[in-house]
Structures are given as structure tokens and as C-alpha cells.
Amino acid sequence: MDLVAACRAFVSVGTHGSFTVGASVARIPQSVASRRVAALERHLGGQLFDRTSRSVTLTPFGRDMLHSARRIVDLAEAMEHDAERARLRPFRLAVPAVCAPRSLAALVVEARRHELNLELRRAEPAERARLRQSFEVRAALVCVPSDEAAWRVPLGLASGADPGVEVVHLETLRASRADRRTRRRRVWIAPEDDVPHVRDPLTRLRDAAGLQPAQVAVAASIVDAAAEALAGSDLMLCSPAEARELGLHWRPLGELRPVRGYQVTAGVREDAERLRGVLHTAVGRCLGAAERVPGESRAHGRRVRA
């Protein structure tokens, strides 16, 4: 027996003194109201109404039970109201500043289909970590090495002009002796990739290729990095999706295959699992990632980072 539904029918009939009116107010058929009241009487072990062909009146037992039934109905309605408020409460999520607005909007729409009201905060890696640590957001997409990642984003080099090659080798940026006085071409790293597991292998490759230290540099923002690539012969480290968004020509790097790795960090395991579960594909589109991390195990995919 559905105790709450039975109590609603009992309270409505008892308040209005009529099965017909009570059922109408409760928005159920009269036959349903009668069955629910009868089931409640069997459950409680006593008769709630004296029924005649013309009237319905509460029995002494029914009058004693009416107050308790009202409390159950009121509590159930309060619980339903609280549940609605909880569903509408914003889920604040810190996301990379490099994510395109259109893909973020699509993520918000997809989250609503799963009764999740996302409120997004775009920020650089260090700021995302700070927002999560200070509990200003419920969860954050943080940068991790590729072997710890739920989402992986391939990186390469992008330029304003078509490079005319399938793969760009960093050693081609090395200037000849005749060109020592000319400005060296540079590779610009956006703040999103200014993390050790992306930046350090690239700087080691720079040194191995005989480039000057300034030829691999961190830009103040992704806009600044893109502007340098669009304005001249410099290159920008980015994903294929970012290159398309910025109107740049993207190519893989010949000597290295840099990858951005992302994982969810959240205070509650269920929050992280929702993002890695039903929203995995939508989050991946925002990041420019593949559908799934190749070779990722189920247990690894469910891991929550503190």
C-alpha cells in the first residue's frame, strides 16, 4: 500500500465529508479514493468512516487518525518541495578557460536533461584548483598526466598560414648562422598547458633541438598565443578543436605527442561519477577530447581525485 497516497485520499474525503468532492479535490477518481481509504482502514485495523447512501462521517477512530494523516501528507509535500529545490540548486563546475562558449552551452543543455543545473566557471588550471579547494565550486576539471586522465586531448602546433607539411618538427625552428640576427620563430604555450607534464617535455625537446630558451615561451593568455600565430610565422601549442575555433592550421608535432589530461576532482564521489558517467561525452566535446580514453579500465575511470 502507498501510505502517503492513502493518507491524501483519507484527509481529502474527511475534510470535505464526501468521497465525490474529496476525490475531485485530490484529483483522483472516486473509485480510487474509495480503494485507498479501504486499504488504509485494513492497514490501521479500524474503520475511518461511517458510510450511508447520503453521507460520509468520520468515526471516532477516524477523527483520532485524521491529524496524524495530515502530518504525513504535509511532510510528504514538504519533502517533494525540498527535492525540487535541490534539483534546481546550481552545480558549480570549474572548467578550462580554453573551452568554447558554444560547447559549454551544449554541456549545460545536456546536463539539464539529467536534472543537473550546471553553473560553469571558466578558469586557468591554478585557479580551478583554488576554486575547488576553497569550496567555491562543487567540482573542477583539473589537469593531470595522461595515464591518470578520464579525458585526453591531443596537442600539436598551429600556425596562421598553411605550413605545407603533414607534420611539424621543432628542429625546423632552428635558425641558420646566416639568420642569426633575425627574430627566431617561437612556439607559444597557452596558460592551460603551462603544467609540468605538458610544458617540461616540450622544453627538453627545445634544448635537444638546439633552440634558444625564448623560442618556447608561455603566453599570458590563449588570445595572446593565437595572436602571435596569426600575425606572423610563430606557432601555438593547442588542440585541433582550438585551432579550428581560432582559424589556425593545425599539425601534429613530429618528435613528440603531447597530451592534455583531465580528471574530475569533487568533494562527493557521486558528483564526480555523474560527470564521468552520463556527461562524459558532453564534457569531452568541451575539452576537445576523444570519446573514451584508449585502454581505460572501468575502475580507473571511476577514480575520484581529492
XYZ file of C-alpha atoms in Angstrom, residues 51-282:
232
model
C -20.904 5.465 5.222
C -24.562 5.819 4.301
C -26.191 6.365 0.928
C -26.385 10.108 1.657
C -23.421 10.983 3.879
C -19.906 10.138 4.981
C -18.852 10.963 8.515
C -15.711 10.284 10.459
C -15.816 7.600 13.120
C -14.204 8.331 16.495
C -11.235 6.249 15.271
C -11.174 8.266 12.049
C -11.137 11.570 13.955
C -8.189 10.323 16.028
C -6.288 9.311 12.871
C -7.022 12.420 10.813
C -4.402 14.609 12.498
C -1.655 12.011 12.026
C -2.648 11.535 8.397
C -2.421 15.304 7.813
C 1.088 15.325 9.261
C 2.147 12.556 6.879
C 0.672 14.428 3.903
C 2.281 17.728 4.961
C 5.658 16.053 5.485
C 5.465 14.354 2.082
C 4.644 17.667 0.376
C 7.498 19.408 2.194
C 9.861 16.636 1.093
C 8.729 16.962 -2.544
C 9.277 20.731 -2.342
C 12.772 20.262 -0.891
C 13.597 17.728 -3.605
C 12.561 20.205 -6.291
C 14.727 22.912 -4.750
C 17.662 20.501 -4.525
C 17.306 19.584 -8.207
C 17.339 23.260 -9.158
C 20.306 24.143 -6.933
C 23.239 25.170 -9.124
C 26.027 22.644 -9.565
C 29.070 24.897 -9.822
C 31.771 23.396 -12.022
C 35.155 24.939 -12.840
C 36.127 24.320 -16.473
C 39.156 25.275 -18.598
C 39.171 28.818 -19.930
C 40.016 27.417 -23.380
C 36.598 25.739 -23.734
C 34.496 27.361 -26.449
C 31.229 29.025 -25.290
C 29.147 27.035 -27.763
C 30.367 23.671 -26.471
C 29.870 24.822 -22.868
C 26.294 25.844 -23.671
C 25.696 22.384 -25.153
C 27.071 20.843 -21.946
C 24.647 22.882 -19.827
C 21.717 21.757 -22.007
C 22.783 18.106 -21.819
C 23.160 18.343 -18.025
C 19.603 19.657 -17.694
C 18.349 16.514 -19.420
C 19.844 14.628 -16.477
C 18.333 17.036 -13.887
C 21.670 18.746 -13.232
C 21.673 22.543 -13.200
C 25.270 23.361 -14.142
C 26.774 26.757 -13.382
C 30.154 26.961 -15.112
C 33.243 28.909 -14.039
C 35.926 29.259 -16.731
C 39.417 29.499 -15.247
C 43.072 28.636 -15.766
C 44.496 25.458 -14.140
C 45.762 27.020 -10.896
C 42.548 28.994 -10.411
C 40.407 25.889 -10.955
C 42.330 24.065 -8.259
C 41.930 27.034 -5.903
C 38.177 27.257 -6.559
C 37.777 23.593 -5.658
C 39.971 23.779 -2.549
C 38.039 26.806 -1.269
C 34.693 25.063 -1.946
C 33.599 27.853 -4.283
C 32.688 25.111 -6.770
C 31.399 21.573 -6.213
C 33.751 20.084 -8.781
C 36.548 21.053 -11.154
C 38.155 19.674 -14.288
C 41.820 19.593 -13.360
C 44.969 18.913 -15.396
C 46.597 15.521 -14.805
C 49.139 13.333 -16.657
C 47.571 11.316 -19.459
C 47.820 7.991 -17.585
C 45.574 9.416 -14.825
C 43.080 11.078 -17.159
C 39.396 10.446 -17.821
C 39.683 12.677 -20.902
C 42.721 13.072 -23.157
C 43.238 15.916 -25.625
C 45.920 15.552 -28.338
C 48.089 18.628 -28.818
C 50.065 19.861 -31.794
C 51.321 23.075 -33.351
C 49.107 25.565 -35.168
C 50.033 28.468 -37.438
C 48.299 31.280 -39.254
C 49.492 30.054 -42.668
C 49.333 26.528 -44.023
C 52.744 25.007 -43.185
C 52.687 22.857 -46.308
C 53.755 19.732 -44.395
C 51.863 16.912 -42.668
C 53.991 17.027 -39.509
C 55.878 19.935 -37.924
C 59.328 19.200 -36.491
C 60.588 21.523 -33.790
C 64.128 21.398 -35.129
C 62.963 23.336 -38.228
C 62.703 26.420 -35.999
C 66.461 26.422 -35.501
C 67.959 29.419 -37.307
C 70.974 29.072 -39.548
C 74.118 31.112 -38.951
C 73.122 33.468 -41.741
C 69.859 34.197 -39.958
C 71.320 34.817 -36.504
C 70.156 38.438 -36.443
C 66.597 37.688 -37.498
C 63.869 37.044 -34.966
C 63.589 33.343 -34.204
C 60.241 31.657 -34.728
C 58.633 30.735 -31.443
C 56.248 28.164 -30.034
C 53.724 29.745 -27.698
C 52.235 27.771 -24.834
C 48.824 28.901 -23.540
C 48.336 29.009 -19.732
C 46.173 25.848 -19.957
C 49.295 23.913 -20.968
C 51.673 25.598 -18.539
C 51.746 22.431 -16.419
C 54.804 20.200 -15.894
C 53.606 17.108 -17.790
C 52.983 19.203 -20.935
C 55.495 22.048 -20.656
C 58.589 20.172 -19.454
C 58.828 17.573 -22.276
C 58.456 20.400 -24.792
C 61.233 22.473 -23.217
C 63.506 19.403 -23.105
C 62.811 18.867 -26.800
C 63.612 22.553 -27.407
C 67.004 22.130 -25.763
C 67.715 18.891 -27.628
C 66.860 20.585 -30.941
C 69.328 23.399 -30.230
C 66.715 26.165 -29.979
C 67.091 29.245 -27.822
C 65.232 29.269 -24.482
C 62.919 32.075 -25.662
C 61.766 30.010 -28.639
C 59.366 28.042 -26.427
C 57.528 30.536 -24.244
C 54.351 30.762 -22.157
C 51.846 33.369 -23.352
C 49.752 35.483 -20.987
C 46.542 34.013 -22.437
C 45.267 31.830 -25.244
C 44.270 35.026 -27.067
C 47.849 36.320 -26.942
C 49.206 32.964 -28.135
C 46.716 32.876 -31.029
C 47.522 36.477 -31.968
C 51.233 35.648 -32.279
C 50.428 32.676 -34.512
C 48.006 34.664 -36.675
C 50.266 37.704 -37.020
C 53.422 36.049 -38.269
C 55.372 32.821 -38.503
C 55.123 31.753 -34.844
C 53.357 28.579 -33.749
C 50.904 27.861 -30.978
C 50.573 24.653 -28.965
C 46.883 23.745 -28.978
C 44.296 21.074 -29.745
C 42.758 20.530 -33.198
C 39.418 21.893 -31.918
C 41.042 25.102 -30.670
C 42.857 25.569 -33.967
C 39.562 25.287 -35.873
C 37.907 27.740 -33.498
C 40.757 30.246 -33.984
C 41.128 29.797 -37.737
C 44.604 28.263 -37.494
C 46.241 25.409 -39.394
C 46.966 22.517 -37.011
C 49.622 19.832 -37.461
C 50.947 17.128 -35.120
C 54.420 17.572 -33.663
C 56.943 15.203 -35.233
C 59.230 14.485 -32.281
C 56.625 14.419 -29.504
C 52.957 13.626 -28.948
C 51.903 15.977 -26.114
C 48.553 15.275 -24.480
C 46.394 17.248 -22.096
C 44.902 15.033 -19.445
C 41.803 15.933 -17.447
C 40.187 14.408 -14.397
C 37.319 15.445 -12.111
C 38.024 16.453 -8.561
C 34.968 16.752 -6.311
C 34.088 16.682 -2.639
C 31.439 13.993 -3.185
C 32.113 10.817 -5.155
C 28.648 10.863 -6.742
C 29.307 14.322 -8.233
C 32.447 13.107 -9.977
C 30.750 9.928 -11.174
C 27.911 11.884 -12.784
C 30.357 13.989 -14.780
C 32.397 10.953 -15.815
C 29.274 8.914 -16.469
C 26.199 10.354 -18.184
C 28.019 13.595 -19.105
C 31.300 12.001 -20.205
C 30.767 12.624 -23.930
C 29.474 16.187 -23.478
